[in-house]
PDB file of C-alpha atoms and ligand atoms in Angstrom:
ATOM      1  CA  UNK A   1       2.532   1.016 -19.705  1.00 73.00           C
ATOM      2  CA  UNK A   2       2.223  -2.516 -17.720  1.00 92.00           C
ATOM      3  CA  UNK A   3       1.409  -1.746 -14.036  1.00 97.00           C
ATOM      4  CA  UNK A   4       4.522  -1.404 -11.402  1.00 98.00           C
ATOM      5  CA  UNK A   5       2.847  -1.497  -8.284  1.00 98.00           C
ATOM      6  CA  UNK A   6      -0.077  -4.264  -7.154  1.00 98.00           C
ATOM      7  CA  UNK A   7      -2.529  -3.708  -4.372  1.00 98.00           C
ATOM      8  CA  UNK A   8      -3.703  -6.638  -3.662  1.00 98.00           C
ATOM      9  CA  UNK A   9      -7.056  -6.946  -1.314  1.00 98.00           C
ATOM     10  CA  UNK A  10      -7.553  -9.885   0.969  1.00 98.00           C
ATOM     11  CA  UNK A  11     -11.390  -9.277   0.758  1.00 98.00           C
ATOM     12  CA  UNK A  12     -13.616  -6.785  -1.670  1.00 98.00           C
ATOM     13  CA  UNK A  13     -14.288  -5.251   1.954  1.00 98.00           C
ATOM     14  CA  UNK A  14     -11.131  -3.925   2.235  1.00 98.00           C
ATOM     15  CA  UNK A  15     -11.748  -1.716  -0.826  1.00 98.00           C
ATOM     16  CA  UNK A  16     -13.340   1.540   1.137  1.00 98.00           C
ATOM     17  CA  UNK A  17      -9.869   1.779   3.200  1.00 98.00           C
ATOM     18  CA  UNK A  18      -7.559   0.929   0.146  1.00 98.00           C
ATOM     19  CA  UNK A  19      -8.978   3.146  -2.666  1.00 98.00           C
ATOM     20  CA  UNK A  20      -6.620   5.654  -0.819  1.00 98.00           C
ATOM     21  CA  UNK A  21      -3.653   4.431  -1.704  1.00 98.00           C
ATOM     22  CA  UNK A  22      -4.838   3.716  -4.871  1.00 98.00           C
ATOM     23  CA  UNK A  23      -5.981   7.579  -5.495  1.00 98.00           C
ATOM     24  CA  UNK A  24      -2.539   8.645  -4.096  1.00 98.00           C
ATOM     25  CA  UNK A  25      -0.731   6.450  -6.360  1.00 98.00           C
ATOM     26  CA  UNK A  26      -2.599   7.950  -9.019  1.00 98.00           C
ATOM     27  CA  UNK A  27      -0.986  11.421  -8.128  1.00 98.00           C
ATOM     28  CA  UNK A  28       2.414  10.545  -8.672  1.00 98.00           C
ATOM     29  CA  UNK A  29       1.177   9.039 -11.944  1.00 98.00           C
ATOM     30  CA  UNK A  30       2.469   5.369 -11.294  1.00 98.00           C
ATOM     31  CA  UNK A  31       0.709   2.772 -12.842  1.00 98.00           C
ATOM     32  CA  UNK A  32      -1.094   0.043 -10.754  1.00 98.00           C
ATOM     33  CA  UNK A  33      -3.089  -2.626 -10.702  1.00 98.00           C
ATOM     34  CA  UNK A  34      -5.576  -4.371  -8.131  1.00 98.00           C
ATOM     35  CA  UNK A  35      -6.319  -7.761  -6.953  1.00 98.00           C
ATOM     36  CA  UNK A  36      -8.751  -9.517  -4.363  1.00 98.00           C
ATOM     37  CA  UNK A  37      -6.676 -12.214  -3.487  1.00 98.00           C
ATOM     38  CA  UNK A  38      -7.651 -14.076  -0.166  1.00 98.00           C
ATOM     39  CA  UNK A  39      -4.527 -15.942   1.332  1.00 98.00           C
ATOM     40  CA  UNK A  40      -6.779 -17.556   3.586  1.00 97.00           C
ATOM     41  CA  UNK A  41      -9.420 -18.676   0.775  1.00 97.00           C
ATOM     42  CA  UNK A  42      -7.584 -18.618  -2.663  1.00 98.00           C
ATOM     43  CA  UNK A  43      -3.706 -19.428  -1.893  1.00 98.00           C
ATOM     44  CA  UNK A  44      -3.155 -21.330  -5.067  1.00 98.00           C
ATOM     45  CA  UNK A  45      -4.214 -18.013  -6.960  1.00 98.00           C
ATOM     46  CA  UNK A  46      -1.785 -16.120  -4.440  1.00 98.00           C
ATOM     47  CA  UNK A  47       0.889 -18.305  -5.159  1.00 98.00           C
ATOM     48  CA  UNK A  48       0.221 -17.899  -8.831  1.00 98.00           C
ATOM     49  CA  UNK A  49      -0.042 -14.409  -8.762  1.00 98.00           C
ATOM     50  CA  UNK A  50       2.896 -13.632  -6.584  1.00 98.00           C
ATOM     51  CA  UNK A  51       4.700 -15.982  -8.236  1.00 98.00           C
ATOM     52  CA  UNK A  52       5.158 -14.203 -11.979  1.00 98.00           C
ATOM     53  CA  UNK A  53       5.036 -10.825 -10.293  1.00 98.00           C
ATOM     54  CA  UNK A  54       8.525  -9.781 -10.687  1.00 98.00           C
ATOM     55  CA  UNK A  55       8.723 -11.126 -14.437  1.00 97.00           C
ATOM     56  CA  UNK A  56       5.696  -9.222 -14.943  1.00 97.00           C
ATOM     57  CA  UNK A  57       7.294  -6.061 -14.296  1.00 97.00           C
ATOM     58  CA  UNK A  58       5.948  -5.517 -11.212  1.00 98.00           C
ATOM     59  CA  UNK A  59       8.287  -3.134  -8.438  1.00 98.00           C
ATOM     60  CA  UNK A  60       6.380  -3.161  -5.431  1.00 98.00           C
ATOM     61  CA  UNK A  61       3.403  -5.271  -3.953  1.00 98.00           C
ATOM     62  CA  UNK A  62       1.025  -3.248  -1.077  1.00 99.00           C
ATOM     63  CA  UNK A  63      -1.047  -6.092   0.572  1.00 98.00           C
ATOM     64  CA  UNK A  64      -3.692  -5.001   3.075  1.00 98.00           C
ATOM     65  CA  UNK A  65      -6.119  -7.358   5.156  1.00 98.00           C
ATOM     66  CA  UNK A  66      -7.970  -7.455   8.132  1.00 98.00           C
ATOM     67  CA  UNK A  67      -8.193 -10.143  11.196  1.00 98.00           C
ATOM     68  CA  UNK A  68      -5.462 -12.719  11.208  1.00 97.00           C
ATOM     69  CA  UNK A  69      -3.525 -10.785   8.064  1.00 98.00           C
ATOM     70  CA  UNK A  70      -1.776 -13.839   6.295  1.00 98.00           C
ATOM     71  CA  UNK A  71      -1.809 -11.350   3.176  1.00 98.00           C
ATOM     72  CA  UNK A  72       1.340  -9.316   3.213  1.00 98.00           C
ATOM     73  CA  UNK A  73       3.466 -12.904   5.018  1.00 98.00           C
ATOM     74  CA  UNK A  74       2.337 -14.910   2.257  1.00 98.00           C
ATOM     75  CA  UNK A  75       3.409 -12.433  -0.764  1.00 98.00           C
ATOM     76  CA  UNK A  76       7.017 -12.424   1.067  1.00 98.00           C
ATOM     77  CA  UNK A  77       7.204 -15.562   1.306  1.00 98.00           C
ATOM     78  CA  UNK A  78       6.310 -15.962  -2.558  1.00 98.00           C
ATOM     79  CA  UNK A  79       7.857 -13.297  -4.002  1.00 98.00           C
ATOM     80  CA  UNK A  80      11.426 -11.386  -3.483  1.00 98.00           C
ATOM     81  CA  UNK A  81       9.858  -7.831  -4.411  1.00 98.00           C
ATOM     82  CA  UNK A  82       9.495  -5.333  -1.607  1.00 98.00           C
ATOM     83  CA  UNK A  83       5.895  -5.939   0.365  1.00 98.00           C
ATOM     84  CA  UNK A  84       4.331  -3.491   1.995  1.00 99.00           C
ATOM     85  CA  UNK A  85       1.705  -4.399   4.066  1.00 98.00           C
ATOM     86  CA  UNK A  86      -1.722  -2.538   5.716  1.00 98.00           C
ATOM     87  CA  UNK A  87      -3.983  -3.395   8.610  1.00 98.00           C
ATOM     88  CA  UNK A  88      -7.150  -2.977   8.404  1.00 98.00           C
ATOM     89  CA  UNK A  89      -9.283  -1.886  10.888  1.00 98.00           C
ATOM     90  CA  UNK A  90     -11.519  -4.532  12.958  1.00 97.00           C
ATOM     91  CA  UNK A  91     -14.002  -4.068  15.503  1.00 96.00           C
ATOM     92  CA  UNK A  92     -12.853  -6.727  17.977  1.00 97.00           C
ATOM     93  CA  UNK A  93      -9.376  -5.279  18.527  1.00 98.00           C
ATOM     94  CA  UNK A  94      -8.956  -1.954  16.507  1.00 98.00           C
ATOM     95  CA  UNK A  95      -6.671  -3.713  13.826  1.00 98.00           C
ATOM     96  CA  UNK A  96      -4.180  -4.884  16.251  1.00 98.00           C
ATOM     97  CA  UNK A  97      -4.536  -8.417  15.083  1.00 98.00           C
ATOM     98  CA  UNK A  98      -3.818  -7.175  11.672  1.00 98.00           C
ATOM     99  CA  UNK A  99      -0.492  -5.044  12.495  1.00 98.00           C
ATOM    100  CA  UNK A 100       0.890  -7.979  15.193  1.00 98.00           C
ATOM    101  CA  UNK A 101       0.339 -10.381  12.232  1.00 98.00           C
ATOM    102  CA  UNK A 102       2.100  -8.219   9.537  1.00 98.00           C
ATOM    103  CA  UNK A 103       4.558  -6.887  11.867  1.00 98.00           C
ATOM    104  CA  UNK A 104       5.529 -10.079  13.490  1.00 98.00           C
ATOM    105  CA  UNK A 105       7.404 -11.635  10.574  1.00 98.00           C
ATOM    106  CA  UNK A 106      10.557 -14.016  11.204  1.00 98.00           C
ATOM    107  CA  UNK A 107      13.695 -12.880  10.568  1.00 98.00           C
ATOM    108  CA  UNK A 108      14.716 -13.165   6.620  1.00 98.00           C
ATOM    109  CA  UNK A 109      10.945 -12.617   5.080  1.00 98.00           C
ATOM    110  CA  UNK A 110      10.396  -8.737   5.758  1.00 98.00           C
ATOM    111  CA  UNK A 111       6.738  -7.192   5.276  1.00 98.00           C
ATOM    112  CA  UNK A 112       6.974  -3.145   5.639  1.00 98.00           C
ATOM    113  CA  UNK A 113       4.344  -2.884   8.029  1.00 98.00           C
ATOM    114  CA  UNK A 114       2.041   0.718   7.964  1.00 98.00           C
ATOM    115  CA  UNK A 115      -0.542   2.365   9.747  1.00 98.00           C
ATOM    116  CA  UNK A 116      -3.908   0.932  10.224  1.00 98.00           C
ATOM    117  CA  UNK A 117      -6.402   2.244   8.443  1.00 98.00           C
ATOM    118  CA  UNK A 118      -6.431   4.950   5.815  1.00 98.00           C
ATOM    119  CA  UNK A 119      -3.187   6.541   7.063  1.00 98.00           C
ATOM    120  CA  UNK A 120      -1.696   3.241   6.715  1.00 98.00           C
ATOM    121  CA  UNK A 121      -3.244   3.207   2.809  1.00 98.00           C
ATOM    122  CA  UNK A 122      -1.985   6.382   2.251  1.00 98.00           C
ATOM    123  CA  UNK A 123       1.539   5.707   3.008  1.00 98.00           C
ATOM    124  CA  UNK A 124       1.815   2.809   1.504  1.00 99.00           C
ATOM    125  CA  UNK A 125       1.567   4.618  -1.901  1.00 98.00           C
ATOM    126  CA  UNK A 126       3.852   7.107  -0.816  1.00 98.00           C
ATOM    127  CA  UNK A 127       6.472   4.563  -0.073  1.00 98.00           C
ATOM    128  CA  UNK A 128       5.934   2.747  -2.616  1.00 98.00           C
ATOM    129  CA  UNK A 129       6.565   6.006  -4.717  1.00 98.00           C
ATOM    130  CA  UNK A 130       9.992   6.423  -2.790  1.00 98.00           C
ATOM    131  CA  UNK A 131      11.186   3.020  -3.678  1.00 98.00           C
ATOM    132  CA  UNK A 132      10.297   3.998  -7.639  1.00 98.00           C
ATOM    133  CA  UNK A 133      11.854   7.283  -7.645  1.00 98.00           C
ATOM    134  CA  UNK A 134      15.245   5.742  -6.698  1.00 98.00           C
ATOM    135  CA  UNK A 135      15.278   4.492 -10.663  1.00 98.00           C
ATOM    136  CA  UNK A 136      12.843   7.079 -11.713  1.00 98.00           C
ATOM    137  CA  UNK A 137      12.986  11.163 -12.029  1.00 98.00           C
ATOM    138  CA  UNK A 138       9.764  11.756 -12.926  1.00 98.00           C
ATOM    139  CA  UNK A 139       8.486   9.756  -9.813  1.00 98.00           C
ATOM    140  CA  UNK A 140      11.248  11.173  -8.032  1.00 98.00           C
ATOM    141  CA  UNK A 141       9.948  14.843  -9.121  1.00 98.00           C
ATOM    142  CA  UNK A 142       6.222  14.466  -8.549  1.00 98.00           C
ATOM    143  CA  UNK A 143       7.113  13.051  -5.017  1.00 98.00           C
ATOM    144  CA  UNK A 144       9.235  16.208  -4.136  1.00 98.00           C
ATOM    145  CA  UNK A 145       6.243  18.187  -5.788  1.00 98.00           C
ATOM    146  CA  UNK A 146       4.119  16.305  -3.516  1.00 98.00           C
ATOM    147  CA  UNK A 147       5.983  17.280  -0.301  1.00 98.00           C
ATOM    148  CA  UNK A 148       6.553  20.474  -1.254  1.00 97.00           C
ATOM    149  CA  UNK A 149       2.470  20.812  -1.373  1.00 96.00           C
ATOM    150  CA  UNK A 150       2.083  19.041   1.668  1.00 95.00           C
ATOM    151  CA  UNK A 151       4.261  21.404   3.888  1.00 96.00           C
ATOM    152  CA  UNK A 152       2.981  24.369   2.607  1.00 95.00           C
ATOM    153  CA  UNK A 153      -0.528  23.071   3.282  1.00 92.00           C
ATOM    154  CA  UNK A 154       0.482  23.389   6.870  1.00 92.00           C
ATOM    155  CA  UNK A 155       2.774  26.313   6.752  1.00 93.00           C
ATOM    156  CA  UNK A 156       0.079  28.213   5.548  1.00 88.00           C
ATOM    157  CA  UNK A 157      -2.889  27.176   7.627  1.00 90.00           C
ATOM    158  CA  UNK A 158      -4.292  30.140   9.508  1.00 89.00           C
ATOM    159  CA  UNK A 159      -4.911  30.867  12.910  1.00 90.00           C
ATOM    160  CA  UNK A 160      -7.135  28.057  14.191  1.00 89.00           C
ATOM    161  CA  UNK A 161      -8.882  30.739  16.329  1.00 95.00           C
ATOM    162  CA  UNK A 162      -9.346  32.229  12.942  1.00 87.00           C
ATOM    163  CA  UNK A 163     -10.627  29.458  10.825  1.00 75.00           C
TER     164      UNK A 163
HETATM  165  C1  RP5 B 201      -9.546 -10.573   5.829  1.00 50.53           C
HETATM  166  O1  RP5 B 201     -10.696 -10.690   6.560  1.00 50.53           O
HETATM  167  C2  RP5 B 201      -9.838  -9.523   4.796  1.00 50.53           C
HETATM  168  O2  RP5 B 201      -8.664  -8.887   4.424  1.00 50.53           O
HETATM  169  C3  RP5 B 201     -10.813  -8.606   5.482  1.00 50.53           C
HETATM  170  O3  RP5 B 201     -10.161  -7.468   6.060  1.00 50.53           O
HETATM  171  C4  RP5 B 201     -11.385  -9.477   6.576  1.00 50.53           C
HETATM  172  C5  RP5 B 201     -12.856  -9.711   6.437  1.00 50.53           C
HETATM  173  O4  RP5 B 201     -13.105 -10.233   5.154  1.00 50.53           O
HETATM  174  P1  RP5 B 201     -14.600 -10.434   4.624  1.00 50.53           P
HETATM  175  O5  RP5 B 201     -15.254 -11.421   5.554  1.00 50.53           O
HETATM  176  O6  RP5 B 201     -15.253  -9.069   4.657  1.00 50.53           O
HETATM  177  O7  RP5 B 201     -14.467 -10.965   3.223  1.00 50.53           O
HETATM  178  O8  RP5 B 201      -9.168 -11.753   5.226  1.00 50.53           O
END
């Protein structure tokens, strides 16, 4: 089955923080592909790539960078899918420059802006997984099954006195 979610990577760096939303993807059993795709040092192949994404078959586009995050603002601006976008964590400013730049979009070109970091990763795949189940039970099923497991994780912890 052709992929139905893209992670695209604005650097090979960013891999460490986004193989987490690629691994939790891979629990609800949706099919994905992944790019390093530099806005900043490769727009033509951004623009190319973006570009067919829809026609492609392609549902939802996660875009995570780091420092002045043009990522996730250029795929919107490209392409009409939903873009959901992750800052990654710098040492000058914590990320901040990455969320303000992601989160900061005019009015009319909409990047759904995460956590920074792994939580932010994380997420992403979940909400991408919410936007598929809408048109898909079995996504729709493993992301119940997935909540389900989640709360009893913490329903059931033990006493931390205890642990
Ligand atoms: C951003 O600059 C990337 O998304 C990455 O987070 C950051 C640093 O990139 P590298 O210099 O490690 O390639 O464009």
């Amino acid at each position: 089955m052709s992929a139905r979610v893209a992670i695209i990577l604005g650097s090979q760096s960013d891999w460490d923080t986004m193989q987490h939303a690629s691994s939790t993807l891979d629990v609800f059993g949706i099919e994905h592909e992944v790019r390093v795709i530099s806005a900043h040092r490769a727009p033509a192949k951004l623009h190319e790539y973006c570009g067919s994404a829809r026609e492609r078959g392609l549902k939802v586009i996660i875009a995570a960078a780091g420092l002045a995050a043009a990522l996730p603002g250029a795929c919107a601006a490209i392409t009409p899918l939903p873009v959901l976008g992750v800052p990654m964590y710098s040492k000058a400013t914590g990320g901040m420059d990455a969320l303000l730049s992601m989160s900061q979009m005019p009015g009319g070109v909409p990047v759904g802006t995460l956590a920074i970091g792994k939580p932010g990763a994380v997420n992403a795949a979940v909400l991408a997984a919410s936007i598929l189940a809408l048109g898909d039970e079995t996504v729709a099923a493993a992301l119940d099954d997935f909540r389900r497991r989640q709360t009893e994780a913490v329903v059931n912890l033990p006493d931390p006195r205890e642990a």
